Amino acid sequence: MIRAILLLLSIALPARAEEIVADLSQDRVSISTSFDGSEILIFGAIRRDAPRNFDTKMAILITVAGPREDVAVRRKDRVMGIWVNADSVEMEGVPSFYAVASSRPIAEALSPEEDLRWRITTRRALSAPGGARMARKDPDFLNALVRVNTDAGAYTTSEDAVDLREGTLFSTKIALPAALTEGNYTTRIYLTQDGRVTDSYATALYVQKVGLERWLYVLAHEQPLIYGCLSLFIAVAAGWGASAIFRYTRL
């Protein structure tokens, strides 16, 4: 009886004929005082247990998501000729960085139903369960958040940026801006057939401050009083020094 049930299950569940095998050029990024951005290479291959089906449209989609944080999105209105903050929305769990790259146009590589299920595109990732949460539903604030982070280089979408060779080998480069948040950056790779996700692979990249940047970061978060006094001392010393130099040059 048990053997019959196992046989039926093996027939009902098809074997995974294609599987993603991937890696990153580096699994750690160090942020120092001279850090002005970086670039990671994501590469891999599609391992097959059977010959490739050329009748389907295959694509690779890659996402890199940074640590989540809480942000306030504000809307400005013109009041008596002056632009002021009129309204704001608190958003929780917003990715500090989100990049999407694909081997073909996303509209061809991913169906809307699969995007809703896997939350791959930027807007779907922001509205994922357990992801970004708004104090009240208002698409204008979500659009503003995406627009601001896109202009800052924190959110990117690059279609046809994944090089897929002979339907087996793939690679792409993801640019990381200078203003990176410390923490884990989750990389996910999706294989799609006719717009449907057939396999996925996940790994992580760790970003960490080093040297003086690390010391200041730890001091600001663990000893805020000392950090504030030190900042005040540096500001007073810089002002006094600039004043002394100005008086000396006038003599």
Coordinates of N, CA and C in Angstrom, one line a residue:
M1 N 0.8 -1.2 0.0 CA 0.0 0.0 0.0 C 0.9 1.3 0.0
I2 N 1.9 1.3 0.9 CA 2.8 2.4 0.9 C 3.5 2.6 -0.4
R3 N 4.0 1.5 -1.0 CA 4.7 1.6 -2.2 C 3.8 2.2 -3.3
A4 N 2.5 1.8 -3.3 CA 1.6 2.3 -4.3 C 1.4 3.8 -4.1
I5 N 1.3 4.3 -2.9 CA 1.1 5.7 -2.6 C 2.4 6.5 -3.1
L6 N 3.6 6.0 -2.8 CA 4.8 6.6 -3.2 C 4.9 6.7 -4.8
L7 N 4.4 5.6 -5.4 CA 4.5 5.6 -6.9 C 3.5 6.7 -7.4
L8 N 2.3 6.8 -6.8 CA 1.4 7.8 -7.3 C 1.9 9.2 -7.1
L9 N 2.6 9.4 -6.0 CA 3.2 10.7 -5.7 C 4.3 11.1 -6.7
S10 N 5.1 10.1 -7.0 CA 6.2 10.3 -8.0 C 5.7 10.6 -9.4
I11 N 4.5 10.1 -9.7 CA 3.9 10.4 -11.0 C 3.3 11.8 -11.0
A12 N 2.6 12.1 -9.9 CA 1.9 13.4 -9.8 C 2.9 14.6 -9.7
L13 N 4.0 14.4 -9.1 CA 5.0 15.5 -9.0 C 6.1 15.3 -10.0
P14 N 6.2 16.2 -11.0 CA 7.2 16.0 -12.1 C 8.6 16.4 -11.5
A15 N 9.6 15.7 -12.0 CA 10.9 16.0 -11.6 C 11.4 17.3 -12.1
R16 N 12.3 18.0 -11.4 CA 12.8 19.3 -11.8 C 13.9 19.0 -12.9
A17 N 13.5 19.3 -14.1 CA 14.4 19.1 -15.3 C 15.5 20.1 -15.4
E18 N 15.3 21.3 -14.8 CA 16.2 22.4 -14.9 C 16.4 23.0 -13.5
E19 N 17.7 23.3 -13.2 CA 18.0 23.8 -11.9 C 19.1 24.9 -12.0
I20 N 19.0 26.0 -11.2 CA 20.0 27.0 -11.3 C 21.1 26.7 -10.4
V21 N 22.3 27.0 -10.9 CA 23.6 26.9 -10.1 C 24.3 28.2 -10.3
A22 N 24.5 29.0 -9.2 CA 25.0 30.3 -9.3 C 26.0 30.7 -8.2
D23 N 26.6 31.8 -8.4 CA 27.6 32.3 -7.4 C 27.8 33.8 -7.6
L24 N 28.4 34.5 -6.6 CA 28.8 35.9 -6.7 C 30.3 36.1 -6.8
S25 N 30.7 37.2 -7.5 CA 32.2 37.4 -7.6 C 32.7 37.7 -6.2
Q26 N 31.9 38.2 -5.3 CA 32.4 38.4 -3.9 C 31.1 38.3 -3.0
D27 N 31.4 37.9 -1.8 CA 30.3 37.7 -0.8 C 30.3 38.8 0.3
R28 N 31.2 39.7 0.1 CA 31.4 40.8 1.2 C 31.9 42.1 0.5
V29 N 31.3 43.2 0.9 CA 31.7 44.5 0.5 C 32.1 45.3 1.7
S30 N 33.3 45.9 1.7 CA 33.7 46.7 2.8 C 33.6 48.2 2.4
I31 N 33.0 49.0 3.3 CA 32.8 50.4 3.1 C 33.8 51.2 4.0
S32 N 34.7 51.9 3.3 CA 35.7 52.7 4.0 C 35.5 54.2 3.7
T33 N 36.3 55.0 4.2 CA 36.1 56.5 3.9 C 36.3 56.8 2.4
S34 N 37.0 56.0 1.7 CA 37.2 56.2 0.3 C 36.2 55.5 -0.6
F35 N 35.3 54.8 0.0 CA 34.3 54.0 -0.8 C 33.4 54.9 -1.6
D36 N 33.4 54.7 -2.9 CA 32.5 55.5 -3.8 C 31.6 54.6 -4.7
G37 N 31.3 53.4 -4.2 CA 30.4 52.5 -4.9 C 31.2 51.2 -5.3
S38 N 30.5 50.2 -5.7 CA 31.1 49.0 -6.1 C 30.2 48.3 -7.1
E39 N 30.7 47.1 -7.6 CA 30.0 46.4 -8.6 C 30.2 44.9 -8.4
I40 N 29.1 44.1 -8.4 CA 29.3 42.7 -8.2 C 28.8 42.0 -9.4
L41 N 29.5 40.9 -9.7 CA 29.2 40.0 -10.8 C 28.5 38.8 -10.3
I42 N 27.3 38.6 -10.9 CA 26.5 37.4 -10.6 C 26.5 36.5 -11.8
F43 N 26.9 35.3 -11.6 CA 27.0 34.4 -12.7 C 26.6 33.0 -12.3
G44 N 26.3 32.2 -13.3 CA 25.9 30.8 -13.0 C 25.5 30.0 -14.3
A45 N 24.9 28.9 -14.1 CA 24.5 28.1 -15.2 C 23.2 27.4 -14.9
I46 N 22.5 26.8 -15.9 CA 21.3 26.1 -15.7 C 21.6 24.6 -15.9
R47 N 21.5 23.8 -14.9 CA 21.8 22.4 -14.9 C 20.5 21.6 -15.3
R48 N 20.7 20.8 -16.3 CA 19.5 20.1 -16.9 C 19.7 18.6 -16.7
D49 N 18.5 17.9 -16.5 CA 18.4 16.5 -16.5 C 17.9 15.9 -17.8
A50 N 17.5 16.8 -18.6 CA 16.9 16.4 -19.9 C 17.3 17.5 -21.0
P51 N 17.2 17.2 -22.3 CA 17.5 18.2 -23.3 C 16.6 19.4 -23.1
R52 N 17.1 20.6 -23.5 CA 16.4 21.8 -23.4 C 15.2 21.8 -24.4
N53 N 14.0 22.4 -23.9 CA 12.8 22.5 -24.7 C 12.9 23.9 -25.4
F54 N 13.1 23.8 -26.7 CA 13.3 25.1 -27.5 C 11.9 25.7 -27.8
D55 N 10.8 25.0 -27.5 CA 9.5 25.6 -27.8 C 9.0 26.6 -26.8
T56 N 9.8 26.7 -25.7 CA 9.4 27.7 -24.6 C 10.3 28.9 -24.6
K57 N 9.8 30.0 -24.2 CA 10.6 31.2 -24.0 C 11.2 31.2 -22.6
M58 N 12.5 31.0 -22.6 CA 13.2 31.0 -21.3 C 13.8 32.3 -20.9
A59 N 13.9 32.6 -19.7 CA 14.5 33.9 -19.2 C 15.1 33.7 -17.8
I60 N 16.0 34.6 -17.5 CA 16.6 34.7 -16.2 C 16.3 36.1 -15.6
L61 N 15.8 36.1 -14.4 CA 15.6 37.4 -13.6 C 16.4 37.3 -12.4
I62 N 17.1 38.4 -12.0 CA 17.9 38.5 -10.9 C 17.5 39.7 -10.0
T63 N 17.4 39.5 -8.7 CA 17.1 40.6 -7.8 C 18.1 40.7 -6.7
V64 N 18.4 41.9 -6.3 CA 19.3 42.1 -5.1 C 18.5 43.1 -4.2
A65 N 18.2 42.7 -3.0 CA 17.5 43.5 -2.0 C 18.3 43.8 -0.8
G66 N 18.4 45.0 -0.4 CA 19.2 45.5 0.7 C 18.4 45.3 2.0
P67 N 19.0 45.6 3.1 CA 18.3 45.6 4.4 C 17.1 46.5 4.5
R68 N 16.1 46.0 5.2 CA 14.8 46.8 5.3 C 15.0 47.9 6.4
E69 N 14.3 49.0 6.1 CA 14.3 50.1 7.1 C 13.0 50.8 7.1
D70 N 12.7 51.7 8.1 CA 11.5 52.5 8.1 C 11.8 53.9 7.6
V71 N 10.9 54.4 6.8 CA 11.1 55.7 6.2 C 9.8 56.5 6.3
A72 N 9.9 57.8 6.2 CA 8.8 58.7 6.2 C 8.7 59.4 4.8
V73 N 7.6 59.2 4.1 CA 7.5 59.8 2.8 C 6.6 61.0 3.0
R74 N 7.0 62.2 2.6 CA 6.3 63.5 2.8 C 5.9 64.1 1.5
R75 N 4.7 64.7 1.5 CA 4.2 65.4 0.3 C 4.2 66.9 0.6
K76 N 4.7 67.6 -0.4 CA 4.8 69.1 -0.3 C 3.7 69.7 -1.0
D77 N 3.1 70.8 -0.4 CA 2.1 71.6 -1.1 C 2.5 73.0 -1.0
R78 N 2.0 73.8 -1.9 CA 2.3 75.2 -2.0 C 1.3 76.0 -1.1
V79 N 1.7 76.6 -0.1 CA 0.9 77.4 0.8 C 1.4 78.9 0.8
M80 N 0.6 79.8 0.3 CA 0.9 81.2 0.3 C 2.3 81.4 -0.4
G81 N 2.5 80.7 -1.5 CA 3.7 80.8 -2.2 C 4.9 80.1 -1.7
I82 N 4.8 79.4 -0.6 CA 5.9 78.7 0.0 C 5.6 77.2 0.0
W83 N 6.6 76.4 -0.4 CA 6.4 74.9 -0.4 C 6.7 74.4 1.1
V84 N 5.7 73.7 1.6 CA 5.8 73.2 3.0 C 5.4 71.7 3.0
N85 N 5.8 70.9 4.0 CA 5.3 69.6 4.2 C 3.9 69.5 4.6
A86 N 3.0 69.1 3.8 CA 1.6 69.1 4.1 C 1.1 67.8 4.6
D87 N 1.7 66.7 4.2 CA 1.2 65.3 4.6 C 2.3 64.4 4.6
S88 N 2.2 63.3 5.3 CA 3.3 62.3 5.4 C 2.7 61.0 5.7
V89 N 3.5 59.9 5.3 CA 3.1 58.5 5.6 C 4.3 57.8 6.1
E90 N 4.2 57.0 7.1 CA 5.3 56.2 7.7 C 5.2 54.9 6.9
M91 N 6.3 54.4 6.4 CA 6.4 53.1 5.7 C 7.5 52.3 6.4
E92 N 7.0 51.1 6.8 CA 7.9 50.1 7.5 C 8.4 49.0 6.6
G93 N 9.6 48.6 6.8 CA 10.2 47.5 6.1 C 10.5 47.7 4.6
V94 N 10.9 49.0 4.3 CA 11.2 49.3 2.9 C 12.7 48.9 2.6
P95 N 12.9 48.2 1.5 CA 14.3 47.8 1.1 C 15.1 49.1 0.9
S96 N 16.3 49.1 1.5 CA 17.1 50.3 1.3 C 17.8 50.3 -0.1
F97 N 17.8 49.1 -0.7 CA 18.3 49.0 -2.1 C 17.6 47.8 -2.7
Y98 N 17.2 48.0 -4.0 CA 16.5 47.0 -4.7 C 16.9 47.1 -6.2
A99 N 17.5 46.1 -6.8 CA 17.9 46.0 -8.2 C 17.3 44.8 -8.8
V100 N 16.8 45.0 -10.1 CA 16.2 43.9 -10.9 C 16.9 43.9 -12.2
A101 N 17.3 42.8 -12.7 CA 17.9 42.6 -14.0 C 17.3 41.4 -14.6
S102 N 17.2 41.4 -16.0 CA 16.5 40.3 -16.7 C 17.2 40.1 -18.0
S103 N 17.1 38.9 -18.5 CA 17.7 38.5 -19.8 C 16.8 38.9 -21.0
R104 N 15.6 39.3 -20.8 CA 14.7 39.8 -21.8 C 13.7 40.7 -21.2
P105 N 12.9 41.5 -21.9 CA 12.0 42.4 -21.3 C 11.1 41.7 -20.3
I106 N 10.9 42.4 -19.1 CA 10.2 41.7 -18.0 C 8.8 41.4 -18.4
A107 N 8.1 42.1 -19.2 CA 6.8 41.8 -19.7 C 6.7 40.5 -20.4
E108 N 7.8 40.1 -21.1 CA 7.9 38.8 -21.7 C 8.4 37.7 -20.8
A109 N 9.3 38.1 -19.9 CA 9.9 37.1 -19.0 C 9.1 36.6 -17.9
L110 N 8.1 37.5 -17.5 CA 7.3 37.2 -16.2 C 5.9 37.6 -16.4
S111 N 5.0 36.7 -16.2 CA 3.6 37.0 -16.3 C 3.1 37.8 -15.0
P112 N 2.1 38.6 -15.1 CA 1.6 39.3 -13.9 C 1.2 38.4 -12.8
E113 N 0.7 37.2 -13.1 CA 0.3 36.3 -12.0 C 1.5 35.8 -11.3
E114 N 2.6 35.5 -12.0 CA 3.8 35.0 -11.4 C 4.5 36.1 -10.6
D115 N 4.4 37.3 -11.1 CA 5.0 38.5 -10.4 C 4.2 38.7 -9.1
L116 N 2.9 38.5 -9.1 CA 2.1 38.7 -7.9 C 2.5 37.6 -6.9
R117 N 2.8 36.4 -7.4 CA 3.2 35.3 -6.5 C 4.6 35.4 -5.9
W118 N 5.5 35.8 -6.7 CA 6.9 35.8 -6.3 C 7.4 37.1 -5.9
R119 N 6.7 38.2 -6.2 CA 7.1 39.6 -5.8 C 8.5 39.9 -6.3
I120 N 8.7 39.9 -7.6 CA 10.0 40.1 -8.2 C 10.2 41.6 -8.6
T121 N 9.3 42.2 -9.3 CA 9.5 43.6 -9.7 C 9.5 44.5 -8.5
T122 N 10.0 45.7 -8.7 CA 10.1 46.6 -7.5 C 8.8 46.9 -6.8
R123 N 7.8 47.3 -7.5 CA 6.5 47.6 -6.9 C 5.9 46.4 -6.2
R124 N 6.0 45.2 -6.8 CA 5.5 44.0 -6.1 C 6.3 43.7 -4.9
A125 N 7.6 43.9 -4.9 CA 8.5 43.6 -3.7 C 8.1 44.6 -2.6
L126 N 7.8 45.8 -2.9 CA 7.4 46.8 -1.9 C 6.1 46.4 -1.2
S127 N 5.2 45.8 -2.0 CA 3.9 45.5 -1.5 C 3.8 44.0 -1.0
A128 N 4.9 43.4 -0.9 CA 4.9 42.0 -0.5 C 4.4 41.8 1.0
P129 N 3.7 40.7 1.3 CA 3.3 40.5 2.7 C 4.6 40.4 3.6
G130 N 4.6 41.2 4.7 CA 5.7 41.2 5.5 C 6.8 42.2 5.0
G131 N 6.5 42.8 3.9 CA 7.4 43.8 3.4 C 7.0 45.2 3.8
A132 N 7.1 46.2 2.9 CA 6.8 47.5 3.2 C 5.3 47.7 3.6
R133 N 5.1 48.4 4.7 CA 3.7 48.6 5.2 C 3.5 50.1 5.4
M134 N 2.4 50.6 4.9 CA 2.1 52.0 5.0 C 1.1 52.2 6.1
A135 N 1.1 53.4 6.7 CA 0.2 53.7 7.8 C -1.2 53.8 7.2
R136 N -1.4 54.2 5.9 CA -2.6 54.2 5.2 C -2.3 54.0 3.7
K137 N -3.3 53.3 3.0 CA -3.1 53.0 1.6 C -3.2 54.2 0.8
D138 N -2.1 54.6 0.1 CA -2.1 55.7 -0.9 C -1.0 55.5 -1.9
P139 N -1.4 55.1 -3.1 CA -0.4 54.8 -4.1 C 0.5 56.0 -4.5
D140 N 0.1 57.2 -4.2 CA 0.9 58.4 -4.5 C 2.2 58.3 -3.7
F141 N 2.1 57.9 -2.5 CA 3.3 57.9 -1.6 C 4.2 56.8 -2.1
L142 N 3.6 55.6 -2.5 CA 4.5 54.5 -3.0 C 5.2 54.9 -4.3
N143 N 4.5 55.6 -5.1 CA 5.1 56.1 -6.4 C 6.2 57.1 -6.1
A144 N 6.0 57.9 -5.1 CA 7.0 58.9 -4.7 C 8.2 58.2 -4.2
L145 N 8.0 57.2 -3.4 CA 9.2 56.5 -2.8 C 10.0 55.8 -3.9
V146 N 9.3 55.2 -4.8 CA 10.0 54.5 -5.9 C 10.8 55.6 -6.8
R147 N 10.1 56.7 -7.1 CA 10.7 57.7 -7.9 C 12.0 58.3 -7.2
V148 N 11.9 58.6 -5.9 CA 13.0 59.2 -5.2 C 14.2 58.3 -5.1
N149 N 13.9 57.0 -4.8 CA 15.0 56.0 -4.7 C 15.6 55.6 -6.1
T150 N 14.8 55.7 -7.1 CA 15.3 55.5 -8.5 C 16.2 56.6 -8.9
D151 N 15.8 57.8 -8.6 CA 16.7 59.0 -8.9 C 18.0 58.9 -8.1
A152 N 18.0 58.4 -6.9 CA 19.2 58.3 -6.1 C 20.0 57.0 -6.4
G153 N 19.6 56.2 -7.3 CA 20.3 55.0 -7.7 C 20.1 53.8 -6.8
A154 N 19.2 53.9 -5.8 CA 19.0 52.9 -4.8 C 18.0 51.8 -5.4
Y155 N 17.1 52.2 -6.3 CA 16.3 51.2 -7.0 C 16.6 51.3 -8.5
T156 N 16.8 50.1 -9.1 CA 17.2 50.1 -10.5 C 16.4 48.9 -11.2
T157 N 16.1 49.0 -12.4 CA 15.5 47.9 -13.2 C 16.2 47.9 -14.5
S158 N 16.9 46.8 -14.9 CA 17.7 46.7 -16.1 C 17.2 45.6 -16.9
E159 N 16.5 45.8 -17.9 CA 16.0 44.8 -18.8 C 17.0 44.5 -19.9
D160 N 17.1 43.2 -20.3 CA 18.1 42.7 -21.2 C 19.5 42.9 -20.7
A161 N 19.7 43.0 -19.4 CA 21.0 43.2 -18.8 C 21.7 41.9 -18.4
V162 N 20.9 40.8 -18.4 CA 21.5 39.5 -18.1 C 21.9 38.8 -19.4
D163 N 23.2 38.5 -19.5 CA 23.7 37.8 -20.7 C 23.5 36.3 -20.5
L164 N 22.6 35.8 -21.3 CA 22.2 34.4 -21.3 C 22.8 33.7 -22.6
R165 N 23.8 32.9 -22.4 CA 24.5 32.3 -23.6 C 24.1 30.8 -23.8
E166 N 23.6 30.6 -25.0 CA 23.2 29.3 -25.4 C 22.1 28.7 -24.5
G167 N 21.4 29.5 -23.8 CA 20.4 29.0 -22.9 C 20.9 28.3 -21.7
T168 N 22.2 28.4 -21.4 CA 22.8 27.7 -20.3 C 23.5 28.6 -19.3
L169 N 24.5 29.3 -19.8 CA 25.4 30.2 -19.0 C 24.8 31.6 -18.9
F170 N 24.8 32.2 -17.7 CA 24.3 33.6 -17.6 C 25.2 34.4 -16.7
S171 N 25.1 35.7 -16.8 CA 25.9 36.6 -16.0 C 25.4 38.0 -16.1
T172 N 25.6 38.8 -15.1 CA 25.2 40.2 -15.1 C 26.0 40.9 -14.0
K173 N 26.1 42.2 -14.1 CA 26.7 43.1 -13.1 C 25.7 44.0 -12.5
I174 N 25.8 44.1 -11.2 CA 24.9 44.9 -10.4 C 25.7 46.0 -9.8
A175 N 25.4 47.3 -10.1 CA 26.1 48.4 -9.5 C 25.6 48.7 -8.1
L176 N 26.4 48.9 -7.2 CA 26.1 49.3 -5.8 C 26.5 50.7 -5.6
P177 N 25.6 51.6 -5.2 CA 25.9 53.0 -5.0 C 26.8 53.2 -3.7
A178 N 27.3 54.4 -3.6 CA 28.2 54.7 -2.5 C 27.5 54.7 -1.2
A179 N 26.2 55.2 -1.2 CA 25.4 55.2 0.1 C 24.7 53.9 0.3
L180 N 25.5 53.0 0.9 CA 24.9 51.6 1.2 C 24.6 51.5 2.6
T181 N 23.5 50.8 3.0 CA 23.2 50.5 4.3 C 23.9 49.2 4.7
E182 N 24.5 49.2 5.9 CA 25.2 48.0 6.4 C 24.2 46.8 6.6
G183 N 24.6 45.6 6.2 CA 23.8 44.5 6.5 C 23.8 43.5 5.3
N184 N 22.9 42.5 5.3 CA 22.8 41.5 4.3 C 22.0 41.9 3.1
Y185 N 22.5 41.7 1.9 CA 21.9 42.0 0.7 C 21.5 40.6 0.0
T186 N 20.2 40.3 0.0 CA 19.8 39.0 -0.5 C 19.7 39.1 -2.0
T187 N 20.3 38.1 -2.7 CA 20.3 37.9 -4.1 C 19.5 36.7 -4.5
R188 N 18.5 36.9 -5.4 CA 17.7 35.8 -5.8 C 17.7 35.8 -7.4
I189 N 17.8 34.5 -7.8 CA 17.8 34.3 -9.3 C 16.6 33.4 -9.6
Y190 N 15.9 33.8 -10.7 CA 14.7 33.1 -11.1 C 14.8 32.6 -12.5
L191 N 14.5 31.4 -12.8 CA 14.4 30.8 -14.1 C 12.9 30.8 -14.5
T192 N 12.6 31.3 -15.6 CA 11.2 31.3 -16.1 C 11.1 30.6 -17.5
Q193 N 9.9 30.0 -17.7 CA 9.6 29.4 -18.9 C 8.2 29.9 -19.3
D194 N 8.1 30.6 -20.4 CA 6.8 31.2 -20.9 C 6.2 32.0 -19.8
G195 N 7.0 32.8 -19.1 CA 6.5 33.7 -18.1 C 6.3 33.1 -16.7
R196 N 6.5 31.8 -16.6 CA 6.2 31.1 -15.3 C 7.6 30.7 -14.6
V197 N 7.7 31.0 -13.3 CA 8.9 30.6 -12.6 C 9.0 29.1 -12.4
T198 N 10.1 28.5 -12.9 CA 10.2 27.1 -12.7 C 11.3 26.7 -11.7
D199 N 12.2 27.7 -11.4 CA 13.2 27.4 -10.4 C 13.7 28.7 -9.8
S200 N 14.3 28.7 -8.6 CA 14.8 29.9 -8.0 C 16.0 29.5 -7.1
Y201 N 16.9 30.5 -7.0 CA 18.1 30.3 -6.2 C 18.4 31.5 -5.4
A202 N 18.9 31.4 -4.1 CA 19.1 32.5 -3.3 C 20.4 32.4 -2.6
T203 N 21.1 33.6 -2.5 CA 22.4 33.7 -1.7 C 22.4 35.1 -1.1
A204 N 23.5 35.4 -0.4 CA 23.6 36.7 0.3 C 24.9 37.3 0.1
L205 N 24.9 38.7 0.1 CA 26.1 39.5 0.1 C 26.1 40.4 1.3
Y206 N 27.2 40.4 2.1 CA 27.2 41.2 3.3 C 28.0 42.5 3.1
V207 N 27.4 43.6 3.5 CA 28.0 44.9 3.4 C 28.4 45.4 4.8
Q208 N 29.6 45.7 5.0 CA 30.1 46.1 6.4 C 31.0 47.3 6.3
K209 N 30.8 48.2 7.2 CA 31.7 49.4 7.3 C 33.0 48.9 8.0
V210 N 34.2 49.5 7.6 CA 35.5 49.1 8.1 C 36.2 50.4 8.5
G211 N 37.3 50.3 9.3 CA 38.1 51.4 9.6 C 37.4 52.5 10.3
L212 N 37.7 53.8 10.0 CA 37.1 54.9 10.6 C 35.6 54.9 10.5
E213 N 35.1 54.5 9.3 CA 33.7 54.5 9.1 C 33.0 53.5 10.1
R214 N 33.6 52.4 10.3 CA 33.1 51.4 11.3 C 33.1 52.0 12.7
W215 N 34.2 52.6 13.1 CA 34.3 53.2 14.4 C 33.3 54.2 14.7
L216 N 33.1 55.1 13.7 CA 32.0 56.2 13.9 C 30.6 55.6 13.9
Y217 N 30.4 54.6 13.1 CA 29.1 53.9 13.1 C 28.7 53.3 14.4
V218 N 29.7 52.5 14.9 CA 29.5 51.9 16.2 C 29.3 52.9 17.3
L219 N 30.2 54.0 17.3 CA 30.1 55.0 18.3 C 28.7 55.7 18.3
A220 N 28.2 56.0 17.1 CA 27.0 56.8 17.0 C 25.8 55.9 17.5
H221 N 25.8 54.6 17.3 CA 24.7 53.7 17.6 C 24.8 53.2 19.1
E222 N 26.0 53.0 19.6 CA 26.2 52.4 20.9 C 26.5 53.5 22.0
Q223 N 27.1 54.6 21.6 CA 27.5 55.7 22.5 C 27.0 57.0 21.9
P224 N 25.7 57.2 21.8 CA 25.3 58.5 21.1 C 25.7 59.8 21.9
L225 N 25.8 59.7 23.2 CA 26.2 60.9 24.0 C 27.6 61.3 23.7
I226 N 28.5 60.3 23.7 CA 29.9 60.5 23.4 C 30.1 61.0 21.9
Y227 N 29.3 60.4 21.0 CA 29.3 60.8 19.6 C 28.9 62.2 19.4
G228 N 27.8 62.6 20.2 CA 27.4 64.0 20.1 C 28.4 65.0 20.6
C229 N 29.0 64.7 21.7 CA 30.0 65.6 22.3 C 31.2 65.7 21.4
L230 N 31.6 64.6 20.8 CA 32.8 64.6 19.9 C 32.4 65.4 18.7
S231 N 31.2 65.3 18.1 CA 30.8 66.1 17.0 C 30.8 67.6 17.3
L232 N 30.3 67.9 18.5 CA 30.3 69.3 18.9 C 31.7 69.8 19.1
F233 N 32.6 69.0 19.7 CA 34.0 69.5 19.8 C 34.7 69.7 18.5
I234 N 34.5 68.8 17.5 CA 35.1 68.9 16.2 C 34.6 70.2 15.5
A235 N 33.2 70.4 15.6 CA 32.7 71.6 15.0 C 33.3 72.9 15.6
V236 N 33.4 72.9 17.0 CA 34.0 74.1 17.6 C 35.4 74.3 17.2
A237 N 36.2 73.2 17.2 CA 37.6 73.3 16.8 C 37.8 73.7 15.4
A238 N 36.9 73.2 14.5 CA 37.0 73.6 13.1 C 36.7 75.1 12.9
G239 N 35.7 75.5 13.6 CA 35.3 77.0 13.6 C 36.4 77.9 14.1
W240 N 37.0 77.5 15.3 CA 38.1 78.2 15.8 C 39.3 78.3 14.9
G241 N 39.6 77.1 14.4 CA 40.7 77.0 13.5 C 40.5 77.9 12.2
A242 N 39.3 77.9 11.6 CA 39.1 78.7 10.5 C 39.2 80.2 10.8
S243 N 38.6 80.5 12.0 CA 38.7 81.9 12.4 C 40.1 82.4 12.6
A244 N 41.0 81.5 13.2 CA 42.4 81.9 13.4 C 43.1 82.0 12.1
I245 N 42.8 81.1 11.2 CA 43.5 81.3 9.9 C 43.1 82.5 9.2
F246 N 41.8 82.9 9.3 CA 41.3 84.1 8.6 C 42.0 85.4 9.2
R247 N 42.1 85.4 10.6 CA 42.7 86.5 11.2 C 44.2 86.6 10.8
Y248 N 44.8 85.5 10.7 CA 46.3 85.5 10.4 C 46.5 86.0 9.0
T249 N 45.6 85.6 8.0 CA 45.8 86.0 6.6 C 45.5 87.5 6.4
R250 N 44.8 88.1 7.3 CA 44.5 89.5 7.2 C 45.6 90.4 7.7
L251 N 46.5 89.8 8.5 CA 47.6 90.6 9.1 C 48.6 90.9 8.0

